[in-house]
Coordinates of C-alpha atoms in Angstrom, one line a residue:
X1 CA 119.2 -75.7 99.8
X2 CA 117.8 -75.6 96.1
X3 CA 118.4 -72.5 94.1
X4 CA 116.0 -69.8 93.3
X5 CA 116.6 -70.2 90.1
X6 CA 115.5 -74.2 90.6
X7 CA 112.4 -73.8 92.4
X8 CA 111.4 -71.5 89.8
X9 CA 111.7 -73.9 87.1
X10 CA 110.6 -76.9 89.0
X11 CA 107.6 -75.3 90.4
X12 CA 104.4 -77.2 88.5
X13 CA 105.2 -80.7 89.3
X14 CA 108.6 -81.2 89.9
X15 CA 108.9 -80.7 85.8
X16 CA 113.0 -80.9 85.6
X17 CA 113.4 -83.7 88.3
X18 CA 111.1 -86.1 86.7
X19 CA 111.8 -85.5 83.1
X20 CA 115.8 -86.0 84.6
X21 CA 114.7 -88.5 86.2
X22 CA 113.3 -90.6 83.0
X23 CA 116.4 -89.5 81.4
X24 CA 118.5 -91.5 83.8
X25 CA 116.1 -94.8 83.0
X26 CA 116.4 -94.6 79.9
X27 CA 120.2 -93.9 79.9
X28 CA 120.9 -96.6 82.3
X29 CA 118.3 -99.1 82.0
X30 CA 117.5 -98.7 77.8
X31 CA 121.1 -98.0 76.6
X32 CA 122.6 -101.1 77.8
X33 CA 119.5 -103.4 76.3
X34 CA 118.6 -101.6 73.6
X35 CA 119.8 -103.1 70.2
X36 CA 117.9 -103.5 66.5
X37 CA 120.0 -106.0 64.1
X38 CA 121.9 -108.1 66.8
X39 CA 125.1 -107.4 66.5
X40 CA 125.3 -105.8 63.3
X41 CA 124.5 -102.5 64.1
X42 CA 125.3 -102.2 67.3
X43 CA 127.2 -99.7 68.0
X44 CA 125.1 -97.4 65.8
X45 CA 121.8 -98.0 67.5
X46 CA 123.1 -97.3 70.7
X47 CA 124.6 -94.2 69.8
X48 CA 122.1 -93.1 68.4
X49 CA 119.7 -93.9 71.2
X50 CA 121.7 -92.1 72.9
X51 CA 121.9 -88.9 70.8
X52 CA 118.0 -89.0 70.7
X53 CA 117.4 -89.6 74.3
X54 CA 120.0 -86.7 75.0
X55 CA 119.0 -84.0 72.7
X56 CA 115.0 -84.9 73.6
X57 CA 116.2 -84.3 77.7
X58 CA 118.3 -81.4 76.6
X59 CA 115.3 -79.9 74.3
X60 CA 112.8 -80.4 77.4
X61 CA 114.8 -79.0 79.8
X62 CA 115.2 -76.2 77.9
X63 CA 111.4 -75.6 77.6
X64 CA 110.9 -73.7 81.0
X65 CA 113.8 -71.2 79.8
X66 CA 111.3 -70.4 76.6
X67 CA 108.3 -70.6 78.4
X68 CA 109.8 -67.9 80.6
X69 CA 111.0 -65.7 77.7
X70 CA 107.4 -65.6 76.3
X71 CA 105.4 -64.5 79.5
X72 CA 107.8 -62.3 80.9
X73 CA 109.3 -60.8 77.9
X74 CA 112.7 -59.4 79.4
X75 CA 116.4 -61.0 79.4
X76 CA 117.3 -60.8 83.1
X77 CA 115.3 -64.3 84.5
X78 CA 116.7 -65.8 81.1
X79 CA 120.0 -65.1 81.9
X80 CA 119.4 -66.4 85.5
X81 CA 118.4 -69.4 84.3
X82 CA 121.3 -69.9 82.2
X83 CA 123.7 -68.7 84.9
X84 CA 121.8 -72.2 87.1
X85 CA 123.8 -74.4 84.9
X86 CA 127.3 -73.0 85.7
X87 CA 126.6 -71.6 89.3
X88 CA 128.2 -73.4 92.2
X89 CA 130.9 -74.1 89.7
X90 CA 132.9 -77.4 91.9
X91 CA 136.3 -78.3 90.3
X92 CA 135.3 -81.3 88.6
X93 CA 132.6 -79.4 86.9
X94 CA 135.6 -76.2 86.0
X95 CA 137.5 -79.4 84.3
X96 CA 134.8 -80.8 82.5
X97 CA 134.3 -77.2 80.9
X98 CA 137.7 -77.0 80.1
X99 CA 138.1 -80.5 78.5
X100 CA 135.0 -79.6 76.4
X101 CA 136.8 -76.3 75.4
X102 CA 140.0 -77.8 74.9
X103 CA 138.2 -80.6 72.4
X104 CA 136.2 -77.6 70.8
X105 CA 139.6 -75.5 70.0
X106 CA 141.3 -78.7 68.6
X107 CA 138.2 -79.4 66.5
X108 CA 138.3 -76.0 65.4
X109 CA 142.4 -76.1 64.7
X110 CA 142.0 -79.9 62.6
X111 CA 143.1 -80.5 59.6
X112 CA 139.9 -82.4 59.3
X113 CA 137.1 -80.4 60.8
X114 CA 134.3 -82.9 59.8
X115 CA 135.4 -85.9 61.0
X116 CA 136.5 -84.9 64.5
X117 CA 133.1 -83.1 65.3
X118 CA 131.2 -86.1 64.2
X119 CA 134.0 -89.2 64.9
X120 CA 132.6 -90.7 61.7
X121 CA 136.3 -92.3 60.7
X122 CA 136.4 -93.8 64.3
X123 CA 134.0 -94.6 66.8
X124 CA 131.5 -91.6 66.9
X125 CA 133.2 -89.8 70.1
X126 CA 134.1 -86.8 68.0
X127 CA 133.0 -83.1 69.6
X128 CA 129.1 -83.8 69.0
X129 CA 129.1 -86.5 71.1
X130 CA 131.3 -85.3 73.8
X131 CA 129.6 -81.9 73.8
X132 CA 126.3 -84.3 74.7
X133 CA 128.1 -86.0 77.4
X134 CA 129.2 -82.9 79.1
X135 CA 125.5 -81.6 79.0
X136 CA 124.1 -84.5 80.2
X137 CA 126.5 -84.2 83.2
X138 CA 125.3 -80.7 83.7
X139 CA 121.5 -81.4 83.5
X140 CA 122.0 -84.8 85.4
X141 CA 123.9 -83.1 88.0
X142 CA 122.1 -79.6 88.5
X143 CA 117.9 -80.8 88.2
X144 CA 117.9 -84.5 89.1
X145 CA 116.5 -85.5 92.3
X146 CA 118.4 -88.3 94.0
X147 CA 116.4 -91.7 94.6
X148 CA 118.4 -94.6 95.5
X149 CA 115.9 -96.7 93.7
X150 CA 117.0 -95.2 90.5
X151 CA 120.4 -96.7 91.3
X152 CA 118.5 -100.1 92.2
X153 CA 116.8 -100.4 88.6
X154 CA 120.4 -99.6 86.6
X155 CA 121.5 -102.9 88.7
X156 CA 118.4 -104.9 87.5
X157 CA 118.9 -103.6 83.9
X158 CA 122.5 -104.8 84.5
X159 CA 121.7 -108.4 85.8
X160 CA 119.8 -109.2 82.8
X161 CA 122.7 -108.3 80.7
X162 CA 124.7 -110.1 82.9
X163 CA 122.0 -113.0 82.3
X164 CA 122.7 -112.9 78.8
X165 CA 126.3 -113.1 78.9
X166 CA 126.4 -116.0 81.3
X167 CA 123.6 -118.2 79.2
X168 CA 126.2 -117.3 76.2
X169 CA 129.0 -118.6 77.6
X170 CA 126.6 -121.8 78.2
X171 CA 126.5 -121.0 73.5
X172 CA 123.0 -121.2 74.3
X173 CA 122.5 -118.0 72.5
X174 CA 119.0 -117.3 74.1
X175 CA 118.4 -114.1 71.9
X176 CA 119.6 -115.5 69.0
X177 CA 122.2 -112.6 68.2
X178 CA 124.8 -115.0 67.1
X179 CA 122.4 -117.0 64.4
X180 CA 123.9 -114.6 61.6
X181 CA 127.6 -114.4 62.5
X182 CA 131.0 -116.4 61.2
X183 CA 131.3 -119.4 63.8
X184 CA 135.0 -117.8 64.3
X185 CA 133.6 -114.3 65.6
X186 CA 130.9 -116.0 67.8
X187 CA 133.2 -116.2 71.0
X188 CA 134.2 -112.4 70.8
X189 CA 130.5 -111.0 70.8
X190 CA 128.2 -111.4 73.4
X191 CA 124.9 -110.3 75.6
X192 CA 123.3 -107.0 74.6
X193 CA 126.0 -105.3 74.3
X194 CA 128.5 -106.9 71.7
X195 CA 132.6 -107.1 71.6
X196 CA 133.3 -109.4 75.0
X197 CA 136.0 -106.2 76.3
X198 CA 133.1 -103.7 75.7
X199 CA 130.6 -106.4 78.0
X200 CA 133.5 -106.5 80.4
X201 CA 134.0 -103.1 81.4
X202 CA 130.1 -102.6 81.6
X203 CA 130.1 -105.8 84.0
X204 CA 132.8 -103.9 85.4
X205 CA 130.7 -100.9 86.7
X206 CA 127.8 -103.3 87.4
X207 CA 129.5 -105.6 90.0
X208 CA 131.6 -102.3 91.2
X209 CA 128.5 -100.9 92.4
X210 CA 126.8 -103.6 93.5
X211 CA 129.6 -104.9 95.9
X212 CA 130.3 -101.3 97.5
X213 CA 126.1 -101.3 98.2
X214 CA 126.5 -104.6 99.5
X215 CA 129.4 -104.1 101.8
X216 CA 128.1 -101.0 103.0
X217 CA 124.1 -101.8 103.1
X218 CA 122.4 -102.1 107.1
X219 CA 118.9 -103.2 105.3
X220 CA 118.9 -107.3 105.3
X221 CA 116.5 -107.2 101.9
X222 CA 118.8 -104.8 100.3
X223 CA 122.0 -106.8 101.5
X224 CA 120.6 -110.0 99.9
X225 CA 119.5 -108.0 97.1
X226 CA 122.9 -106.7 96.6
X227 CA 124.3 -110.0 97.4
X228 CA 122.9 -111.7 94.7
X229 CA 124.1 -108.5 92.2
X230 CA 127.3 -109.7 93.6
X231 CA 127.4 -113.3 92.8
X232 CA 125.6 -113.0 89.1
X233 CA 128.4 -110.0 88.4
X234 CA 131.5 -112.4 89.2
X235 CA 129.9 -115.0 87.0
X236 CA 129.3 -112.8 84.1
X237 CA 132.8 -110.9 84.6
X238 CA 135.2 -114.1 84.4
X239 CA 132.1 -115.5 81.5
X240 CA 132.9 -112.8 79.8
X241 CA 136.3 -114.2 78.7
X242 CA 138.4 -110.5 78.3
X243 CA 141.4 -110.1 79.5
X244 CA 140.6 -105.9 80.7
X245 CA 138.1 -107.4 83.6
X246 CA 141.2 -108.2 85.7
X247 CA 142.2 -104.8 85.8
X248 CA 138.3 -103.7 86.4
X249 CA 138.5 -106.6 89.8
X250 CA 142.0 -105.6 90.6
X251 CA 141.0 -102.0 91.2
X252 CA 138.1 -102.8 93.3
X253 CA 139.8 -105.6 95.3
X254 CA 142.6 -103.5 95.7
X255 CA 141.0 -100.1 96.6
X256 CA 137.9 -100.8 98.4
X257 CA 140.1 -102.0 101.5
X258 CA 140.8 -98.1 101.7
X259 CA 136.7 -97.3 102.6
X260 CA 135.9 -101.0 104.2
X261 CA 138.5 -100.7 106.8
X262 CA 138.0 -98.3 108.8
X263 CA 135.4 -100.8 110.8
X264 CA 134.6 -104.1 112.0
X265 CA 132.0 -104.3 109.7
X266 CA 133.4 -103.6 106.7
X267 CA 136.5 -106.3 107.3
X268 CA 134.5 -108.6 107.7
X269 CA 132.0 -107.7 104.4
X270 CA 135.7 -107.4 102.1
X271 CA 136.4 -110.8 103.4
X272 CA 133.1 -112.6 102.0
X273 CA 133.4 -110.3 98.8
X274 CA 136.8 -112.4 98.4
X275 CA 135.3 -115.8 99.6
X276 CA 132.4 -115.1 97.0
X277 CA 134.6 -114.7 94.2
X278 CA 136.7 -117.5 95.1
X279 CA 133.6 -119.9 95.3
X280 CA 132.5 -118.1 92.0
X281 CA 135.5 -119.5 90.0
X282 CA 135.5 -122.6 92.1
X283 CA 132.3 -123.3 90.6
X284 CA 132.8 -121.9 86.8
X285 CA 136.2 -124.3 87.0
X286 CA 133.5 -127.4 87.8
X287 CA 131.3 -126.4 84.8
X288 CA 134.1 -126.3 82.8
X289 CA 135.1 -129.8 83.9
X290 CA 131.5 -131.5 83.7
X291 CA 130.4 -129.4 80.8
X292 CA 133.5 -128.7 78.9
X293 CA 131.8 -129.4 75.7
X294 CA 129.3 -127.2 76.4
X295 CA 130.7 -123.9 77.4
X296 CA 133.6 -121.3 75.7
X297 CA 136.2 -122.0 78.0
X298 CA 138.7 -119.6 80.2
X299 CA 141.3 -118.4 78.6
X300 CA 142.5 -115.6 80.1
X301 CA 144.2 -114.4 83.2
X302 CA 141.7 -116.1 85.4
X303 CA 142.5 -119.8 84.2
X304 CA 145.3 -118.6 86.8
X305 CA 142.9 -119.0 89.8
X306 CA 140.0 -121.5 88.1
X307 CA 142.9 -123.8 87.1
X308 CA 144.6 -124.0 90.5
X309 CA 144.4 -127.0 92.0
X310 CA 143.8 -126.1 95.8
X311 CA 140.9 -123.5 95.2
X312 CA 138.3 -125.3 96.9
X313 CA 140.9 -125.4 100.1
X314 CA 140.7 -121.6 99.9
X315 CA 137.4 -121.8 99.6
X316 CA 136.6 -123.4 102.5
X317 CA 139.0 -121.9 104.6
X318 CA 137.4 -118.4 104.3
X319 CA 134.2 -119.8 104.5
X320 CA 135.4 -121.6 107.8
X321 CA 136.7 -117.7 109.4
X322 CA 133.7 -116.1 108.2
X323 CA 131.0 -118.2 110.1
X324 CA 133.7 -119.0 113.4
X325 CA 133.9 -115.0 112.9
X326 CA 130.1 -114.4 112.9
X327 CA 129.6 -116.6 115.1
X328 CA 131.8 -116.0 118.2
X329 CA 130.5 -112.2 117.5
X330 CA 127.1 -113.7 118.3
X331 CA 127.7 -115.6 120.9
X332 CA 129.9 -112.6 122.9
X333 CA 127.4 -109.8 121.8
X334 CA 130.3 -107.5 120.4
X335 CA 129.7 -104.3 119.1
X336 CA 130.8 -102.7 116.4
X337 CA 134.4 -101.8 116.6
X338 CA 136.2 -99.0 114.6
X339 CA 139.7 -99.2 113.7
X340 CA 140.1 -95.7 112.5
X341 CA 143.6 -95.5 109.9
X342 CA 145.1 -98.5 111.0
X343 CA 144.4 -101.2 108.6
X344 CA 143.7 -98.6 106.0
X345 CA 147.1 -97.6 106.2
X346 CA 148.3 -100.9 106.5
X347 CA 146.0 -102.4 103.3
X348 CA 148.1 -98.8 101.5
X349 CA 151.8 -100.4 102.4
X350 CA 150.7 -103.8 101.0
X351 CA 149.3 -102.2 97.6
X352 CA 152.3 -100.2 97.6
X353 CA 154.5 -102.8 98.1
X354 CA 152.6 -105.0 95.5
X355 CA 153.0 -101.9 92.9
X356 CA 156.5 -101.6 93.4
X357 CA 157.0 -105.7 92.6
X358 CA 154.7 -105.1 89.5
X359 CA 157.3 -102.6 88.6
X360 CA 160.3 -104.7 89.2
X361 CA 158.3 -107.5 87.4
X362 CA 157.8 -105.2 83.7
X363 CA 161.3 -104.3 84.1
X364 CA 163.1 -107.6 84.9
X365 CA 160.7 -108.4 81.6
X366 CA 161.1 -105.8 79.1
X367 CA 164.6 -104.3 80.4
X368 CA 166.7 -107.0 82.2
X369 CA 165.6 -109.8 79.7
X370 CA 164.4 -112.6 82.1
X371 CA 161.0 -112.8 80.5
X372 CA 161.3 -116.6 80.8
X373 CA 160.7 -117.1 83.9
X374 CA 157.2 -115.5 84.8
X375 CA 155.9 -118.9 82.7
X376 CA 151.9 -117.7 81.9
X377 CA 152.4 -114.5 83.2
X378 CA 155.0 -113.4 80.7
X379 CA 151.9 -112.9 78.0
X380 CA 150.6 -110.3 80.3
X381 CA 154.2 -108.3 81.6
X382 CA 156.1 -109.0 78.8
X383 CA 155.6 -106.0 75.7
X384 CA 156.3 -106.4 72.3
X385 CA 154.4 -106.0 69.1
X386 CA 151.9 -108.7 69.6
X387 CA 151.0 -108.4 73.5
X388 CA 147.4 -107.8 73.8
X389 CA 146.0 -108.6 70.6
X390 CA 148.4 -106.4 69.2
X391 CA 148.0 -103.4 71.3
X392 CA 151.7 -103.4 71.8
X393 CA 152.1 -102.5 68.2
X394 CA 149.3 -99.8 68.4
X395 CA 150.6 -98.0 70.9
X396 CA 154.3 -98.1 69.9
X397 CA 153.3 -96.4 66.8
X398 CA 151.0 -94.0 68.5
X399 CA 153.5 -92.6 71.2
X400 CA 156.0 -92.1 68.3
X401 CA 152.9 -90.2 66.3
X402 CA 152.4 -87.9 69.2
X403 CA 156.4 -87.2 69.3
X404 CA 155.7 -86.7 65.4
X405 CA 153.2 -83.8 66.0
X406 CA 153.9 -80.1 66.0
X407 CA 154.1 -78.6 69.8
X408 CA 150.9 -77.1 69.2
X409 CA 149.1 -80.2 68.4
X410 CA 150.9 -81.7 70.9
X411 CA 148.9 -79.5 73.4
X412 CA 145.6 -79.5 72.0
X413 CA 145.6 -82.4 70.4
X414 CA 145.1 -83.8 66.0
X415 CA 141.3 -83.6 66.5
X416 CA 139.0 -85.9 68.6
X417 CA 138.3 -89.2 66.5
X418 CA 140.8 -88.7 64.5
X419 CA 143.3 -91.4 65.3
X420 CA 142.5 -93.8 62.9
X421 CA 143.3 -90.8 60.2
X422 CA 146.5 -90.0 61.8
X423 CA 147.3 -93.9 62.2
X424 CA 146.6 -94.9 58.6
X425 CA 149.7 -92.7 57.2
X426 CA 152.1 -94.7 59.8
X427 CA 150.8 -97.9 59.4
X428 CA 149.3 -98.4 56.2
X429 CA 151.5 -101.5 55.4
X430 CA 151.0 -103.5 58.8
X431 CA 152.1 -107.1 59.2
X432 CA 148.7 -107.5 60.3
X433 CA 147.1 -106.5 57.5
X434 CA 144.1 -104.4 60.1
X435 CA 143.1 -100.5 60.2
X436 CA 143.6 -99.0 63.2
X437 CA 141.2 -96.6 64.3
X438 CA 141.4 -96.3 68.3
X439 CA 144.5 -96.9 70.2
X440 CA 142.7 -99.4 72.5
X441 CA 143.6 -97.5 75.5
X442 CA 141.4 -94.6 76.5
X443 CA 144.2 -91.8 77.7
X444 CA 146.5 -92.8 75.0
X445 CA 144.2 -91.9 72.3
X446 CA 142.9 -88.9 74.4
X447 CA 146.5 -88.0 74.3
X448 CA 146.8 -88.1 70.3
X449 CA 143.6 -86.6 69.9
X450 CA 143.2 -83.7 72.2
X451 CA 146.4 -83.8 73.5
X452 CA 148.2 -83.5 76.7
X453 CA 146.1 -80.5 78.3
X454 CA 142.8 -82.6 77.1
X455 CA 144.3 -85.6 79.2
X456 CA 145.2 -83.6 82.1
X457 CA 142.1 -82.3 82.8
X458 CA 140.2 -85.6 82.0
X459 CA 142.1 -87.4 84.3
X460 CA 141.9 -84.1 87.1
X461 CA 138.4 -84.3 86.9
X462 CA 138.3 -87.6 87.8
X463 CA 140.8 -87.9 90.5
X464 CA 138.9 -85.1 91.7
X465 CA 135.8 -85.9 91.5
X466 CA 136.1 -89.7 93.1
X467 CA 138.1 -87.6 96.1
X468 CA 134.4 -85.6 96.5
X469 CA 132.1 -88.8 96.1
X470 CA 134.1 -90.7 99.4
X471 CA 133.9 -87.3 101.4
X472 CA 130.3 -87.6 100.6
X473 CA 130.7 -91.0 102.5
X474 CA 128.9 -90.5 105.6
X475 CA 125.9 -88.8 104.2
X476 CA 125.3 -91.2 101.1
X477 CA 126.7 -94.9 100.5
X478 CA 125.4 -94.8 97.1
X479 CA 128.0 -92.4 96.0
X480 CA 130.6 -94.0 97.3
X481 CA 129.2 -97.0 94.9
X482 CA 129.1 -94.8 92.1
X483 CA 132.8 -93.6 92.4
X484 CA 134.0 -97.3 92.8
X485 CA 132.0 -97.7 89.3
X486 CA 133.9 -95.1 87.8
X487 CA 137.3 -96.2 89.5
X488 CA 136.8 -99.9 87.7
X489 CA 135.8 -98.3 84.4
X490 CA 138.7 -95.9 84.5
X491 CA 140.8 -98.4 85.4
X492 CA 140.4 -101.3 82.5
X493 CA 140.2 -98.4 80.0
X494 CA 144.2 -98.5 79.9
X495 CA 143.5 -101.4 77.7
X496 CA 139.9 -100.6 75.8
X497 CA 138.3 -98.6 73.8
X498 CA 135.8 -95.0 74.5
X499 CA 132.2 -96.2 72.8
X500 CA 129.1 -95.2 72.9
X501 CA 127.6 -98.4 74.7
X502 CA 129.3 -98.1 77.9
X503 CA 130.7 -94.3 78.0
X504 CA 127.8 -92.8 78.4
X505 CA 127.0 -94.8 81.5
X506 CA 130.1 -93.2 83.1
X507 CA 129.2 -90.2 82.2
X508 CA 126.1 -90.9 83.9
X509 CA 127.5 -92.2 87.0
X510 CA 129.4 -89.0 86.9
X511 CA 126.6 -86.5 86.6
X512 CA 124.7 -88.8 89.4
X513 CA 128.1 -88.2 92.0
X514 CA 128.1 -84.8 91.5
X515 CA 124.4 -84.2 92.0
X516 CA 123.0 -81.0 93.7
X517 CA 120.4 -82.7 95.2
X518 CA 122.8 -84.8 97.6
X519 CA 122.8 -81.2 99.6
X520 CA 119.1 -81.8 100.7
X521 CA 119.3 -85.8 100.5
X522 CA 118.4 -87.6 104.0
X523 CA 118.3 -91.3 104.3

């Protein structure tokens, strides 16, 4: 049921829900193709987009509260009001509210108050911008009106990007963003959205959603609809030429077992997922043989799969079980069966089992000194200084810049944004001759900058929250679609960055899971 408190604002014309709802179009539809300069400006244009589209929704939503004030000239419907956007507290939203206090306190206690409420010396997420992301979640959450369509049109927004990327992989440079830029950089920036690892992880999020809806959709129009979000994602993901989009695919390979298995159905949906991709790097591996002079390349942990030699045996052989599959179904009318916990918990010993030899792997690397002989894969398991484009030598340096910190800033954290300040004193005379100002890895430099109870209650929040989308399974598929979004960009931000351009589609996604309107949703 809505609350009083909503009906009472949203009584001429459903005022909060549309205005939310042109907040979420412009969020997820103009953030990710917005752009002025090319590539120039980038990131400041789409921050600042942001800001205005946020501060405009925030503003507007506000109006009723005023409008209020005027006519009836007393406190106690005002305060109402107010209470709306804290009542029905869940966890997730306690958490949020405590990682925005917790970011407020070590703003407050910084040695450099300015730059960690605007992020100016990093990458903008100082306090200002995270106080707008927790607001949005709050406004998205409370007055927005689910529509499933809404989450059709982010997709279509996201194919064109994907469009983009794929036609610049071809260096056919349709927009023209790379007419201004040293030939050297051109590979690293691409589609609307710039730095290849920033297009990845949005890509990410895009073909997270769209293979859940796809696995889970009964509509034959949707399905295909879905489908074809499907196939234009894996292009544009292994395109895209970054190593982070493995971990993005990994995560959703790996964990959507745990929701597809429970039926017939959904086996048989995770098994043509897996044949798609296959076929997809089948077929980038023949573009890259027939137009090799034509296209960037693959070099990354994919030329693993598009360089191996039997793909196209895989290929057909999961192609070949699909359609016998389908087709003996057909022929002996069988219904839907359910498997309840069995395969999940099956699919859970295998990823537990593959976990464990990951961990053997790092330390038979890094500990026992046999390195050698994991060939290719010893770039990715294998950490020193210079693995991952020199993360390794980033984040050795940060973990012993936390250890240098006071106890209290341990807690609380140096002040959000202000890495790059805190890194410049350790490793001012690099051998690499670069200014680091983000630890290229999310909870490490949430660590550094609002410390350990900051982290904890990020990473609560979102355990927590993608618990509550999958209970919300049975009512609406689309959440469970959202959550996998959010599991894929959580999981390749172990090796990225927190920007503006793809952030604040997560914190979308998570303003859209936790929605009030999902109470009184029927499909």
């Amino acid at each position: 049921m809505q609350s009083n408190i909503y009906k009472q604002y949203d009584k001429n014309g459903n005022y909060l829900s549309v205005l939310l709802g042109v907040y979420v179009l412009m969020v997820g539809i103009g953030l990710p193709l917005v752009f002025r300069d090319f590539y120039f400006d980038i990131l400041k244009v789409k921050y600042y987009y942001y800001c205005i589209c946020t501060i405009t929704m925030i503003i507007l939503v506000l109006v009723p509260f005023f409008v209020d004030r005027v006519k009836n000239k007393t406190l106690t419907k005002n305060i109402r009001g107010i209470k709306f956007l804290v009542e029905r507290c869940t966890i997730v939203d306690t958490l949020i509210i405590l990682y925005w206090l917790i970011a407020l306190i070590s703003t407050l206690s910084s040695d450099y108050f300015y730059e960690a409420f605007w992020g100016n010396e990093g990458r903008f997420t100082g306090l200002f911008l995270i106080t707008l992301y927790v607001l949005s979640y709050f406004c998205v959450s409370r007055f927005w009106k689910f529509k499933s369509w809404y989450i059709d049109l982010v997709l279509l927004a996201g194919m064109v990007v994907c469009i983009f990327g794929i036609t610049d992989y071809f260096d056919m440079d349709i927009l023209h963003f790379k007419a201004f830029i040293q030939p050297s950089q051109r590979p690293i920036f691409t589609s609307t959205i710039g730095n290849i690892n920033t297009y990845t992880s949005y890509v990410g999020i895009i073909a997270a959603i769209s293979t859940i809806l796809f696995a889970t959709e009964k509509r034959i129009l949707k399905m295909c609809w879905y489908y074809v979000c499907v196939i234009i994602s894996f292009f544009a993901i292994i395109m895209g030429v970054s190593d982070n989009a493995y971990l993005s695919l990994a995560a959703l390979f790996g964990l959507s077992p745990i929701y597809l298995f429970k039926n017939k159905s959904g086996l048989r949906k995770y098994l043509i997922i897996i044949a798609t991709f296959f076929t997809v790097a089948q077929c980038i591996d023949w573009v890259n043989t027939f137009f090799g002079d034509r296209v960037l390349g693959v070099d990354s942990v994919f030329k693993l799969v598009i360089s191996f030699k039997k793909l196209h045996y895989i290929v057909i052989m999961l192609w070949s079980i699909i359609i016998i599959w389908c087709l003996y179904d057909r022929i002996k009318k069988l219904e839907e069966r359910h498997y309840g916990k069995k395969l999940i918990n099956v699919w859970i010993i295998f990823i537990v089992m593959m976990a464990l030899g990951i961990v053997f792997a790092l330390y038979d690397c890094n500990i026992a000194g046999n390195s050698e002989r994991y060939s290719f894969a010893k770039n990715y398991l294998f950490f020193d200084d210079d693995w991952g484009t020199h993360r390794g030598y980033i984040w050795r340096n940060a973990i012993e810049c936390y250890i240098d910190l006071p106890f209290w800033k341990k807690i609380i954290g140096y002040g959000p944004e202000t890495f790059g300040i805190l890194m410049l004193r350790k490793t001012i005379n690099n051998p690499y001759k670069e200014i680091f100002d983000s630890a290229h890895n999310e909870y490490l430099h949430m660590l550094i900058t609002v410390g350990i109870a900051g982290l904890i209650t990020y990473i609560g929040a979102l355990f927590i929250f993608i618990h509550d989308c999958l209970k919300k399974a049975k009512s609406n598929y689309y959440i469970v679609a959202i959550a996998f979004g959010v599991i894929c960009y959580s999981t390749q931000a172990f090796v990225n960055l927190n920007l503006p351009i793809v952030t604040p589609i997560f914190w979308l996604l998570l303003g859209i899971g936790e929605t009030r309107s999902l109470d009184e949703l029927k499909e």
